[in-house]
Coordinates of C-alpha atoms in Angstrom, one line a residue:
M1384 CA -5.4 -32.0 117.1
Y1385 CA -3.3 -30.0 113.3
S1386 CA -3.9 -27.1 111.8
I1387 CA -4.2 -29.4 108.1
G1388 CA -4.5 -27.5 104.7
I1389 CA -5.3 -28.7 101.2
L1390 CA -4.1 -27.6 97.9
S1391 CA -6.4 -29.5 95.3
R1392 CA -9.3 -29.8 92.8
W1393 CA -12.5 -30.3 94.9
N1394 CA -16.3 -31.7 93.9
A1395 CA -15.3 -32.5 90.8
T1396 CA -15.1 -35.3 88.4
C1397 CA -11.5 -36.7 88.9
G1398 CA -9.2 -38.9 90.6
I1399 CA -7.2 -35.6 92.2
S1400 CA -10.5 -34.5 93.9
M1401 CA -11.3 -37.5 94.5
H1402 CA -8.2 -38.2 96.7
A1403 CA -8.2 -35.0 98.2
E1404 CA -12.2 -35.5 99.6
L1405 CA -11.1 -39.4 100.8
I1406 CA -8.1 -37.9 103.1
A1407 CA -9.5 -34.6 104.3
N1408 CA -12.9 -35.8 104.9
E1409 CA -11.3 -38.5 107.2
F1410 CA -8.7 -36.5 108.9
I1411 CA -11.6 -34.4 109.5
K1412 CA -13.6 -37.0 111.3
M1413 CA -10.1 -37.7 113.0
G1414 CA -10.6 -34.1 114.7
H1415 CA -7.9 -31.9 112.7
Y1416 CA -8.9 -28.5 111.1
V1417 CA -8.7 -28.9 107.4
K1418 CA -8.6 -26.0 105.0
I1419 CA -9.3 -26.7 100.9
F1420 CA -8.1 -24.0 99.0
A1421 CA -9.6 -25.2 95.1
P1422 CA -9.3 -23.9 91.9
H1423 CA -12.1 -21.8 90.8
V1424 CA -14.6 -23.2 88.8
N1425 CA -14.1 -21.7 85.3
S1426 CA -10.7 -22.1 84.8
A1427 CA -10.7 -25.9 85.4
N1428 CA -13.1 -26.4 83.8
R1429 CA -11.4 -25.4 80.4
W1430 CA -10.2 -29.0 80.7
W1431 CA -12.4 -31.9 79.3
H1432 CA -12.2 -34.2 83.1
H1433 CA -13.6 -31.6 85.0
R1434 CA -16.6 -30.7 85.8
I1435 CA -18.6 -29.8 89.3
I1436 CA -20.8 -32.7 90.9
R1437 CA -22.3 -30.5 94.0
S1438 CA -24.1 -27.1 93.9
K1439 CA -23.6 -26.4 97.6
E1440 CA -19.6 -26.5 99.0
E1441 CA -18.8 -27.0 101.9
N1442 CA -17.9 -23.8 103.9
F1443 CA -14.0 -25.1 104.4
V1444 CA -13.3 -24.9 101.0
I1445 CA -11.8 -21.5 99.0
R1446 CA -11.7 -21.3 95.4
C1447 CA -8.4 -19.2 94.9
Y1448 CA -6.9 -20.3 92.2
D1449 CA -6.5 -20.2 88.1
E1450 CA -5.2 -23.6 86.7
L1451 CA -3.5 -23.2 83.6
D1452 CA -4.7 -22.5 80.1
P1453 CA -5.3 -26.3 78.5
Q1454 CA -4.5 -24.7 74.8
T1455 CA -1.4 -22.3 75.9
M1456 CA -0.4 -23.7 79.3
S1457 CA -0.1 -20.2 80.8
N1458 CA -2.2 -17.8 82.9
G1459 CA -1.9 -19.8 85.8
K1460 CA -2.3 -17.8 89.3
I1461 CA -3.0 -18.6 93.4
E1462 CA -4.6 -15.7 95.5
M1463 CA -1.6 -16.0 98.0
E1464 CA -3.9 -14.0 100.5
K1465 CA -5.9 -16.5 100.7
V1466 CA -3.9 -19.4 101.3
L1467 CA -1.6 -17.4 103.8
S1468 CA -4.5 -15.9 105.8
E1469 CA -4.2 -18.8 108.4
N1470 CA -1.4 -20.9 110.1
F1471 CA -1.4 -24.3 109.1
D1472 CA 1.0 -27.1 110.9
F1473 CA 0.8 -29.5 107.8
F1474 CA 0.1 -28.3 103.9
I1475 CA -0.7 -31.0 100.7
V1476 CA -0.5 -30.2 97.3
E1477 CA -2.3 -32.9 95.5
S1478 CA -0.2 -32.0 92.3
Y1479 CA -1.0 -32.8 88.5
A1480 CA -0.9 -31.2 85.3
S1481 CA -2.4 -27.5 85.1
L1482 CA -1.5 -26.6 88.4
P1483 CA 0.6 -23.4 88.2
Y1484 CA 3.3 -24.7 89.2
G1485 CA 5.7 -21.1 89.7
D1486 CA 3.3 -19.5 91.8
V1487 CA 2.9 -22.9 93.8
E1488 CA 6.3 -23.1 94.1
K1489 CA 6.7 -19.4 95.9
L1490 CA 3.4 -20.6 98.2
V1491 CA 5.7 -23.1 99.2
K1492 CA 8.5 -21.5 100.4
K1493 CA 6.1 -18.7 102.0
L1494 CA 4.7 -21.6 104.2
K1495 CA 7.5 -22.9 104.7
E1496 CA 9.5 -19.5 106.2
R1497 CA 6.4 -20.4 108.6
G1498 CA 7.7 -23.8 109.7
T1499 CA 5.0 -25.3 108.4
R1500 CA 5.7 -28.6 106.6
V1501 CA 4.5 -29.2 102.9
F1502 CA 3.7 -32.4 101.5
V1503 CA 3.5 -32.9 97.3
V1504 CA 0.8 -35.8 96.4
I1505 CA 2.5 -36.9 92.2
H1506 CA -0.9 -37.1 90.2
E1507 CA 1.2 -36.8 86.7
G1508 CA 1.7 -39.8 84.9
C1509 CA 5.1 -38.7 83.9
R1510 CA 8.1 -36.7 84.8
D1511 CA 7.8 -34.2 82.1
H1512 CA 4.3 -33.3 83.1
I1513 CA 5.5 -32.2 86.5
K1514 CA 7.0 -28.8 86.3
Y1515 CA 8.4 -27.6 89.8
S1516 CA 12.2 -26.4 89.2
D1517 CA 13.6 -28.4 92.6
M1518 CA 11.4 -31.5 94.1
R1519 CA 13.7 -30.8 97.5
I1520 CA 11.4 -27.7 98.1
F1521 CA 8.8 -30.0 99.6
D1522 CA 9.2 -32.1 102.7
A1523 CA 8.4 -35.1 101.2
I1524 CA 7.4 -36.9 97.6
V1525 CA 4.1 -38.7 98.5
V1526 CA 3.8 -41.7 95.3
F1527 CA 0.5 -44.4 94.8
D1528 CA 3.7 -47.1 94.2
E1529 CA 6.2 -47.7 93.0
R1530 CA 6.5 -47.1 89.0
F1531 CA 6.6 -43.8 90.4
I1532 CA 10.0 -43.9 91.4
N1533 CA 11.4 -46.7 88.4
E1534 CA 9.8 -44.6 86.0
M1535 CA 9.7 -40.9 87.1
L1536 CA 11.6 -39.7 90.0
N1537 CA 14.3 -42.1 90.4
D1538 CA 16.4 -39.1 90.7
C1539 CA 14.8 -38.0 94.4
K1540 CA 13.9 -41.5 95.5
D1541 CA 15.2 -41.0 99.2
H1542 CA 12.6 -38.1 99.3
I1543 CA 10.0 -40.2 98.7
C1544 CA 7.2 -42.0 100.7
I1545 CA 4.3 -44.6 99.0
I1546 CA 1.1 -44.2 100.2
P1547 CA -1.4 -45.9 98.5
Y1548 CA -4.4 -44.3 96.6
P1549 CA -7.3 -44.8 99.1
C1550 CA -10.8 -46.4 98.3
H1551 CA -14.2 -45.7 99.6
P1552 CA -15.0 -48.2 102.6
I1553 CA -17.6 -50.8 101.9
V1554 CA -20.8 -50.0 101.6
K1555 CA -22.6 -53.4 101.3
G1556 CA -25.9 -53.5 99.4
N1557 CA -29.1 -56.1 99.6
G1558 CA -29.9 -57.0 96.3
K1559 CA -29.5 -61.1 95.1
F1560 CA -27.4 -61.2 91.7
A1561 CA -29.5 -61.2 88.2
E1562 CA -33.0 -61.4 90.1
D1563 CA -34.3 -59.2 87.5
G1564 CA -32.3 -60.0 84.9
L1565 CA -28.4 -59.0 84.4
V1566 CA -27.8 -55.7 84.6
F1567 CA -24.1 -54.2 83.7
F1568 CA -23.4 -50.6 84.7
S1569 CA -21.0 -47.8 84.1
F1570 CA -20.5 -44.4 84.7
G1571 CA -18.5 -41.0 84.2
R1572 CA -17.4 -38.8 81.1
Q1573 CA -14.5 -41.5 79.4
P1574 CA -14.3 -41.5 75.6
A1575 CA -17.0 -43.1 73.2
G1576 CA -14.0 -45.4 71.7
E1577 CA -13.3 -46.5 75.1
Y1578 CA -16.8 -48.2 75.5
V1579 CA -16.6 -50.3 72.1
D1580 CA -15.1 -53.2 73.8
F1581 CA -18.5 -53.2 76.6
I1582 CA -20.6 -52.7 73.3
R1583 CA -19.7 -55.4 71.1
A1584 CA -19.2 -58.4 73.9
L1585 CA -22.7 -57.0 75.1
N1586 CA -24.3 -57.6 71.8
W1587 CA -23.3 -60.5 71.7
L1588 CA -24.0 -62.0 75.6
S1589 CA -28.0 -60.3 74.3
K1590 CA -28.7 -63.4 72.6
R1591 CA -27.6 -65.8 75.5
Y1592 CA -28.7 -63.7 77.7
D1593 CA -31.7 -61.3 79.3
L1594 CA -29.5 -58.2 80.2
T1595 CA -29.2 -54.5 80.8
Y1596 CA -26.4 -51.6 79.8
R1597 CA -27.0 -48.6 81.9
V1598 CA -24.9 -45.9 81.2
I1599 CA -24.9 -42.7 83.0
R1600 CA -22.6 -39.9 81.8
S1601 CA -22.5 -36.3 82.8
D1602 CA -21.6 -35.4 79.0
G1603 CA -23.6 -36.7 75.2
L1604 CA -24.8 -39.8 75.4
L1605 CA -22.9 -43.0 73.3
P1606 CA -23.2 -42.5 69.9
F1607 CA -24.5 -46.5 70.0
N1608 CA -27.9 -47.7 69.1
K1609 CA -29.2 -51.3 71.2
P1610 CA -32.4 -52.3 72.4
W1611 CA -30.8 -53.5 75.7
L1612 CA -28.7 -49.9 76.2
K1613 CA -29.9 -47.1 78.4
Q1614 CA -28.5 -44.3 78.5
E1615 CA -28.7 -40.9 81.3
R1616 CA -27.5 -37.5 81.1
K1617 CA -26.2 -36.9 84.6
M1618 CA -24.1 -36.1 87.2
L1619 CA -24.1 -38.1 89.9
S1620 CA -22.5 -37.9 93.9
N1621 CA -21.1 -40.6 95.8
E1622 CA -24.4 -42.1 97.5
E1623 CA -25.5 -42.0 94.0
V1624 CA -23.0 -43.9 92.4
F1625 CA -23.3 -46.9 95.0
R1626 CA -27.4 -46.7 94.5
H1627 CA -26.2 -47.6 90.7
L1628 CA -24.1 -50.2 91.8
H1629 CA -25.9 -51.5 94.3
T1630 CA -29.0 -52.1 91.7
S1631 CA -26.4 -53.4 89.4
D1632 CA -24.9 -57.3 88.6
I1633 CA -21.9 -56.5 87.2
H1634 CA -19.5 -52.7 86.6
L1635 CA -17.7 -52.4 83.8
I1636 CA -15.1 -49.7 83.7
P1637 CA -14.0 -47.8 80.8
K1638 CA -10.1 -47.3 80.2
G1639 CA -7.6 -46.4 77.6
Q1640 CA -4.3 -47.4 76.3
T1641 CA -2.0 -44.9 78.1
K1642 CA 2.0 -45.1 78.8
N1643 CA 1.9 -42.4 81.6
V1644 CA 2.3 -44.3 84.9
V1645 CA -1.9 -44.1 86.3
V1646 CA -4.3 -45.2 88.8
S1647 CA -7.8 -45.3 88.4
S1648 CA -9.6 -43.9 90.8
T1649 CA -12.9 -44.9 89.5
L1650 CA -11.5 -48.2 90.8
C1651 CA -10.7 -46.8 94.5
Q1652 CA -14.2 -45.4 94.8
C1653 CA -16.5 -48.4 93.6
L1654 CA -15.1 -51.4 94.5
G1655 CA -16.5 -51.3 98.0
A1656 CA -19.4 -52.0 96.4
L1657 CA -18.8 -55.7 96.4
V1658 CA -20.4 -55.8 92.6
P1659 CA -18.2 -57.8 90.1
T1660 CA -15.8 -54.7 88.7
V1661 CA -14.8 -55.9 84.7
V1662 CA -11.8 -53.2 83.7
P1663 CA -9.4 -53.4 80.6
N1664 CA -5.3 -54.7 80.8
T1665 CA -4.7 -51.2 81.0
R1666 CA -1.9 -49.7 83.0
H1667 CA -4.7 -48.4 85.4
F1668 CA -5.5 -51.8 86.9
E1669 CA -1.4 -52.9 86.2
T1670 CA -0.3 -53.0 89.8
L1671 CA -3.4 -54.7 91.5
P1672 CA -2.1 -57.8 93.7
E1673 CA -3.7 -61.2 93.5
Y1674 CA -5.9 -63.2 97.1
D1675 CA -5.3 -66.5 96.7
G1676 CA -4.7 -66.0 92.7
I1677 CA -7.6 -64.1 92.3
K1678 CA -7.6 -60.0 91.7
P1679 CA -10.2 -57.2 93.0
A1680 CA -11.2 -56.9 89.9
V1681 CA -11.6 -59.0 86.5
V1682 CA -9.0 -58.0 84.1
Y1683 CA -9.3 -58.7 79.9
E1684 CA -7.8 -58.4 77.5
N1685 CA -9.3 -58.2 74.3
V1686 CA -13.3 -58.9 73.6
E1687 CA -13.0 -62.1 72.6
D1688 CA -11.6 -62.5 76.5
L1689 CA -14.2 -60.2 77.8
K1690 CA -16.8 -62.5 76.4
A1691 CA -15.4 -65.4 78.0
K1692 CA -15.3 -63.4 81.5
L1693 CA -18.2 -61.7 81.3
I1694 CA -19.7 -66.0 81.0
R1695 CA -17.6 -66.8 83.7
I1696 CA -18.9 -64.3 86.1
I1697 CA -22.3 -65.0 85.5
E1698 CA -22.2 -68.6 85.5
D1699 CA -19.9 -69.7 88.1
D1700 CA -21.2 -68.6 91.6
E1701 CA -17.9 -70.0 93.0
F1702 CA -15.9 -67.4 90.6
R1703 CA -17.6 -64.7 91.2
M1704 CA -17.9 -64.6 95.1
K1705 CA -13.8 -65.2 95.0
V1706 CA -13.6 -62.2 92.7
I1707 CA -16.6 -60.0 95.4
K1708 CA -14.1 -61.6 98.4
A1709 CA -10.6 -60.3 97.0
A1710 CA -12.3 -56.9 96.5
E1711 CA -13.4 -56.9 100.0
K1712 CA -10.1 -57.5 101.3
F1713 CA -8.3 -54.9 98.4
V1714 CA -10.7 -52.4 100.1
E1715 CA -10.0 -53.1 103.7
E1716 CA -5.8 -52.7 102.5
N1717 CA -7.0 -49.6 101.6
R1718 CA -9.1 -48.1 102.9
S1719 CA -10.2 -44.0 103.3
D1720 CA -9.0 -44.0 107.4
K1721 CA -5.8 -46.2 107.0
I1722 CA -4.5 -43.9 104.2
A1723 CA -5.4 -41.0 106.3
K1724 CA -4.0 -42.4 109.2
K1725 CA -0.8 -43.1 107.0
F1726 CA -0.5 -38.9 105.9
I1727 CA -0.5 -38.2 110.1
E1728 CA 2.4 -41.1 110.7
L1729 CA 4.3 -38.7 107.8
F1730 CA 3.4 -35.6 109.2
E1731 CA 4.9 -36.5 112.4
K1732 CA 7.6 -38.3 111.2
P1733 CA 11.3 -36.0 111.8
Q1734 CA 12.5 -34.7 108.8
S1735 CA 15.9 -37.5 108.9
L1736 CA 13.4 -40.0 109.0
L1737 CA 11.2 -39.7 106.0
S1738 CA 12.6 -42.0 103.1
I1739 CA 10.6 -45.1 100.8
T1740 CA 7.6 -46.4 102.9
V1741 CA 5.9 -48.7 100.9
S1742 CA 2.3 -49.4 102.5

């Protein structure tokens, strides 16, 4: 069994934390020793997308660094002695734009002097956000798909391994579709403007169907007042997310347009509930594969297209089941335990064999 350290956000409302939690918990199930080195909450909470989920944290989590200030992009620092108080076989840096890059480099050098192999997982969406002086300080660079190589890291592609973002394993519900009227569901902290398509489409559909749109947000409520819109302010754990998904008929994921290379951690977190999921055509979803011509989430182009696709999900039972089946296949291919095993396989590779690995 191995000793594995991970520098990452943890227990927070963001894709960095979700990635670390999914693979770390699988490492623990395999019998490996895991220690998490996470940011001080106050420093991470300065960033809009970071909020703590659980009030009580695991005993293997140590909060030992300050993230960069979002206004000045400075003042970040790692308490080195807390990380270096133990020896690790392998160490993962979950890299993102508010890390104190200079201190990370110093830490990596100290770890490697001890014989620890250090790997970095890239969450940054463009090369300008990555502030390491030399990417080759890491034994290997892990990215989620080929876009990260082609658009960001082509100059060090011989040092990169592709390991997809992990999916939460399947947790099936036992409800029937629309048995108590149509229930649509969204959760999270996305800006209110990213819900506008859903509000417009559902307002039109509400004249045709008995529907409810349940929205749970950890920040303020949406500035919309509709009789079919039911809102609640609450932070949801993974277990609570799945309970809400299993009492819903269609999951709507709001996302905005971006030029950056991005994936949707929310999609990977939730597809395993096997509830039909609808998403906008943004970069978060552009690499979704097709299974017999059907993607694991229904992608729409505009409000009119959204209306048509929601009607098809509601009224076409065969199509709806094909979408669910595609989601099931996608989750099984990228299940968190399988992804964690890919990391172990990467750790065990000789340095000379580290190269592009498409999973």
